[in-house]
JSON list of C-alpha atoms and ligand atoms in Angstrom, two decimals:
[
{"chain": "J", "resi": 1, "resn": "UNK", "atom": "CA", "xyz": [-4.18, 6.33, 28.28]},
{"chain": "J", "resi": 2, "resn": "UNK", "atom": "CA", "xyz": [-4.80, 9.64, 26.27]},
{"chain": "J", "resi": 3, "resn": "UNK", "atom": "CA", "xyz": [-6.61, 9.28, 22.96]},
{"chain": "J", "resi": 4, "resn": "UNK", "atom": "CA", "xyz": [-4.90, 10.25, 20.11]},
{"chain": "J", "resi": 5, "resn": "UNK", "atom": "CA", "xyz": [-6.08, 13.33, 18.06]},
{"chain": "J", "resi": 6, "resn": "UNK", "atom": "CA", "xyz": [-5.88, 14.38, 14.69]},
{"chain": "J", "resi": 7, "resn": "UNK", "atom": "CA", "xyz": [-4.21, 17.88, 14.13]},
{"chain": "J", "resi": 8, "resn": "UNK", "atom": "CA", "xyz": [-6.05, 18.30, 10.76]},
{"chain": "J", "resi": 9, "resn": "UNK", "atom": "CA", "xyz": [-9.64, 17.34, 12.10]},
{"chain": "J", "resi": 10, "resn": "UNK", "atom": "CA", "xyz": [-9.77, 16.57, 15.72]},
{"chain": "J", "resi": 11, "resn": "UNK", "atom": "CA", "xyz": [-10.80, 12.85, 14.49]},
{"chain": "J", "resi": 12, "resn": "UNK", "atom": "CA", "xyz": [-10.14, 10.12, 16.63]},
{"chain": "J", "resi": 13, "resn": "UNK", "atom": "CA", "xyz": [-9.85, 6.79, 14.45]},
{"chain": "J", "resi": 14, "resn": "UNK", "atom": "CA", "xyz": [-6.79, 5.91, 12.80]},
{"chain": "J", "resi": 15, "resn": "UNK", "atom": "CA", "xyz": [-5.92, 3.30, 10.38]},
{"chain": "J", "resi": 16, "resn": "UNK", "atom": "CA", "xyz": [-2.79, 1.61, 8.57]},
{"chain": "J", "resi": 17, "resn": "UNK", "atom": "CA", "xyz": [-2.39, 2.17, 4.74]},
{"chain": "J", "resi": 18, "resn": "UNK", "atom": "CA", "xyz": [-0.10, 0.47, 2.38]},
{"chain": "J", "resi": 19, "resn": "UNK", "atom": "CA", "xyz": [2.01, 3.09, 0.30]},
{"chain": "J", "resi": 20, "resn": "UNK", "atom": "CA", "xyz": [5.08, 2.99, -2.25]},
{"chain": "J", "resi": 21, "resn": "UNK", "atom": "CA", "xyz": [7.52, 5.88, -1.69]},
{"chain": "J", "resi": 22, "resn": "UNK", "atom": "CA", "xyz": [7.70, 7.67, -5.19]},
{"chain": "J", "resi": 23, "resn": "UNK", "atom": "CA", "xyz": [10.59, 5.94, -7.34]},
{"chain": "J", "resi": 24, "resn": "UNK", "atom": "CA", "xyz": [11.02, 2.91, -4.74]},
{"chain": "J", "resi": 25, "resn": "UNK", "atom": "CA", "xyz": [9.68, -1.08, -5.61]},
{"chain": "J", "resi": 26, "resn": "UNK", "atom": "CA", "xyz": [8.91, -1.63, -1.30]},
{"chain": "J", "resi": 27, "resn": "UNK", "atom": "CA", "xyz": [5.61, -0.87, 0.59]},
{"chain": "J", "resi": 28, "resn": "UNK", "atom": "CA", "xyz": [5.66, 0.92, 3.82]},
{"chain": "J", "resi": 29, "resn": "UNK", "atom": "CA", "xyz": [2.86, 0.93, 6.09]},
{"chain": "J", "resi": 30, "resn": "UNK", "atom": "CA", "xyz": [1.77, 4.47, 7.25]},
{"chain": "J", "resi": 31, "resn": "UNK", "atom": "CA", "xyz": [-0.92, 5.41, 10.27]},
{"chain": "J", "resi": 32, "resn": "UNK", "atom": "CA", "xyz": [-3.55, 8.08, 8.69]},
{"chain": "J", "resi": 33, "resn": "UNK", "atom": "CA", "xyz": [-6.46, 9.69, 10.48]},
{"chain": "J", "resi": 34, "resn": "UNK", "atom": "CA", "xyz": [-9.18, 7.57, 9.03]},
{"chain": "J", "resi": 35, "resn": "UNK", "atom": "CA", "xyz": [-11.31, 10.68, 8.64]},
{"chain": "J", "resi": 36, "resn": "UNK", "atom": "CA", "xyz": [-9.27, 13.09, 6.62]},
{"chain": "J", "resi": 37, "resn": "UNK", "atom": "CA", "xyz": [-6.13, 11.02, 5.63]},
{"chain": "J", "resi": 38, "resn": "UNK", "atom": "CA", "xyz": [-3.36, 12.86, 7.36]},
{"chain": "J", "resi": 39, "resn": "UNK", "atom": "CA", "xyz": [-0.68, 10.88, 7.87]},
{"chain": "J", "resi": 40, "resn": "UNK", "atom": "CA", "xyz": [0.74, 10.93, 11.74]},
{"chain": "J", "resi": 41, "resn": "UNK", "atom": "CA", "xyz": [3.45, 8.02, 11.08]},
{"chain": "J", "resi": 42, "resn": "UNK", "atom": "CA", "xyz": [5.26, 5.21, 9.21]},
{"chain": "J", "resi": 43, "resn": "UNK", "atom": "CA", "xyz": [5.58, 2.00, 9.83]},
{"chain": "J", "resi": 44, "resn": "UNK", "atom": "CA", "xyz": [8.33, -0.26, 8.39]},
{"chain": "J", "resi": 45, "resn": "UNK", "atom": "CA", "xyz": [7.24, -3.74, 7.82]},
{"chain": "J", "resi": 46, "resn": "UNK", "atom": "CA", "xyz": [10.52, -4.94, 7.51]},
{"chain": "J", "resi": 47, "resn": "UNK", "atom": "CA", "xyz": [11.86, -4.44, 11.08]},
{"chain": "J", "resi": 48, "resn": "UNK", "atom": "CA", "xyz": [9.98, -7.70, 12.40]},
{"chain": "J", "resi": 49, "resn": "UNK", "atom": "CA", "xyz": [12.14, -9.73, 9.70]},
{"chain": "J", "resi": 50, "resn": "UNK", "atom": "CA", "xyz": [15.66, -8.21, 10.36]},
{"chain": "J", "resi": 51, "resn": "UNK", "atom": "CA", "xyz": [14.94, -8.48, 13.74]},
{"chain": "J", "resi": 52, "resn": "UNK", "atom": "CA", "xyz": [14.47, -12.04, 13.79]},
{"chain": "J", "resi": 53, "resn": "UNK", "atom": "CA", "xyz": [17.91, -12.25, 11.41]},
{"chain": "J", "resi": 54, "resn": "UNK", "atom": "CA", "xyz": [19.75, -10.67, 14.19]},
{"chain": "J", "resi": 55, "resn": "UNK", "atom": "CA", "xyz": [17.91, -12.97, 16.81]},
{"chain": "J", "resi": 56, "resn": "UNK", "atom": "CA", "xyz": [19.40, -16.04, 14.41]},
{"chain": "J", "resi": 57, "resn": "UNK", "atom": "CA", "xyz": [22.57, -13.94, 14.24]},
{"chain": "J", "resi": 58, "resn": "UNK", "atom": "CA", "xyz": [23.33, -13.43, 17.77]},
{"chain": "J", "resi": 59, "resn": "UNK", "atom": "CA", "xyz": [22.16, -16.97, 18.89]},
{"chain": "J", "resi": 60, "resn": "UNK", "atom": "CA", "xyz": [25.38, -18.40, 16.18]},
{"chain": "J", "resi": 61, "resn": "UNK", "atom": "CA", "xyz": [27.57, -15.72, 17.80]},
{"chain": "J", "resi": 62, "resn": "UNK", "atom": "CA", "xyz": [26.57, -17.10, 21.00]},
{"chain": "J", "resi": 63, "resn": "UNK", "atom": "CA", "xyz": [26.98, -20.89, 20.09]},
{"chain": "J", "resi": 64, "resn": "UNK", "atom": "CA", "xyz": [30.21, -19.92, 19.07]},
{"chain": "J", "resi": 65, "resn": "UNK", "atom": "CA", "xyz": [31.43, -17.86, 22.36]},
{"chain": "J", "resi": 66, "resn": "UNK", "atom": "CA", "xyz": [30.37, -20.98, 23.83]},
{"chain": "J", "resi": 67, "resn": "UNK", "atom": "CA", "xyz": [32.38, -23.26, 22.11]},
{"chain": "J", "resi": 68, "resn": "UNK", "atom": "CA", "xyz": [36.08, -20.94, 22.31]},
{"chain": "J", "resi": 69, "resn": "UNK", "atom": "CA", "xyz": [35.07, -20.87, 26.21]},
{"chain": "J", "resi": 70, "resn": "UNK", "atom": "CA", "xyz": [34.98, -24.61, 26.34]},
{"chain": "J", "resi": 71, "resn": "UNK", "atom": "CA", "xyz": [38.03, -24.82, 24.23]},
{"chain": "J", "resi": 72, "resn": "UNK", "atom": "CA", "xyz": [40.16, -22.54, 26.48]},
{"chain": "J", "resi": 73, "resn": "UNK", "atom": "CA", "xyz": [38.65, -24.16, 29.61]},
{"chain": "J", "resi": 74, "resn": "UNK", "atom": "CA", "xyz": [39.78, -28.31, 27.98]},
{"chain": "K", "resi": 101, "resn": "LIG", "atom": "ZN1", "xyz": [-8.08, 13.90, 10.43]}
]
């Protein structure tokens, strides 16, 4: 695996700061070269909960697909 660089500083050590986009109540995370700051991506924390609501989503979907197949089958 290639290590990642920093364009700003040619640092190799990133870390994962909490920030509030201006005029919004929600925290992102963001990755920032832990030298100089520069941020080199965004990170919703969010997506792990909605993706477990879709999980529990498509699981009743599938319950129910189940239970019209058995229906049309008796
Ligand atoms: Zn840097």
């Amino acid at each position: 695996m290639t290590v990642s660089t920093c364009v700003k500083c040619g640092g190799h050590s990133f870390e994962v700061a909490l920030f509030t986009p201006l005029g919004r109540s929600y925290k992102l995370s963001m990755v920032q070269c832990s030298s100089c700051g520069v941020p080199v991506g965004v990170l919703d924390p969010s997506v792990q909960a909605r993706l477990e609501a879709l999980k529990t989503q498509i699981a009743a979907i599938d319950e129910r697909m189940t239970r019209i197949a058995r229906a049309l089958a008796g």
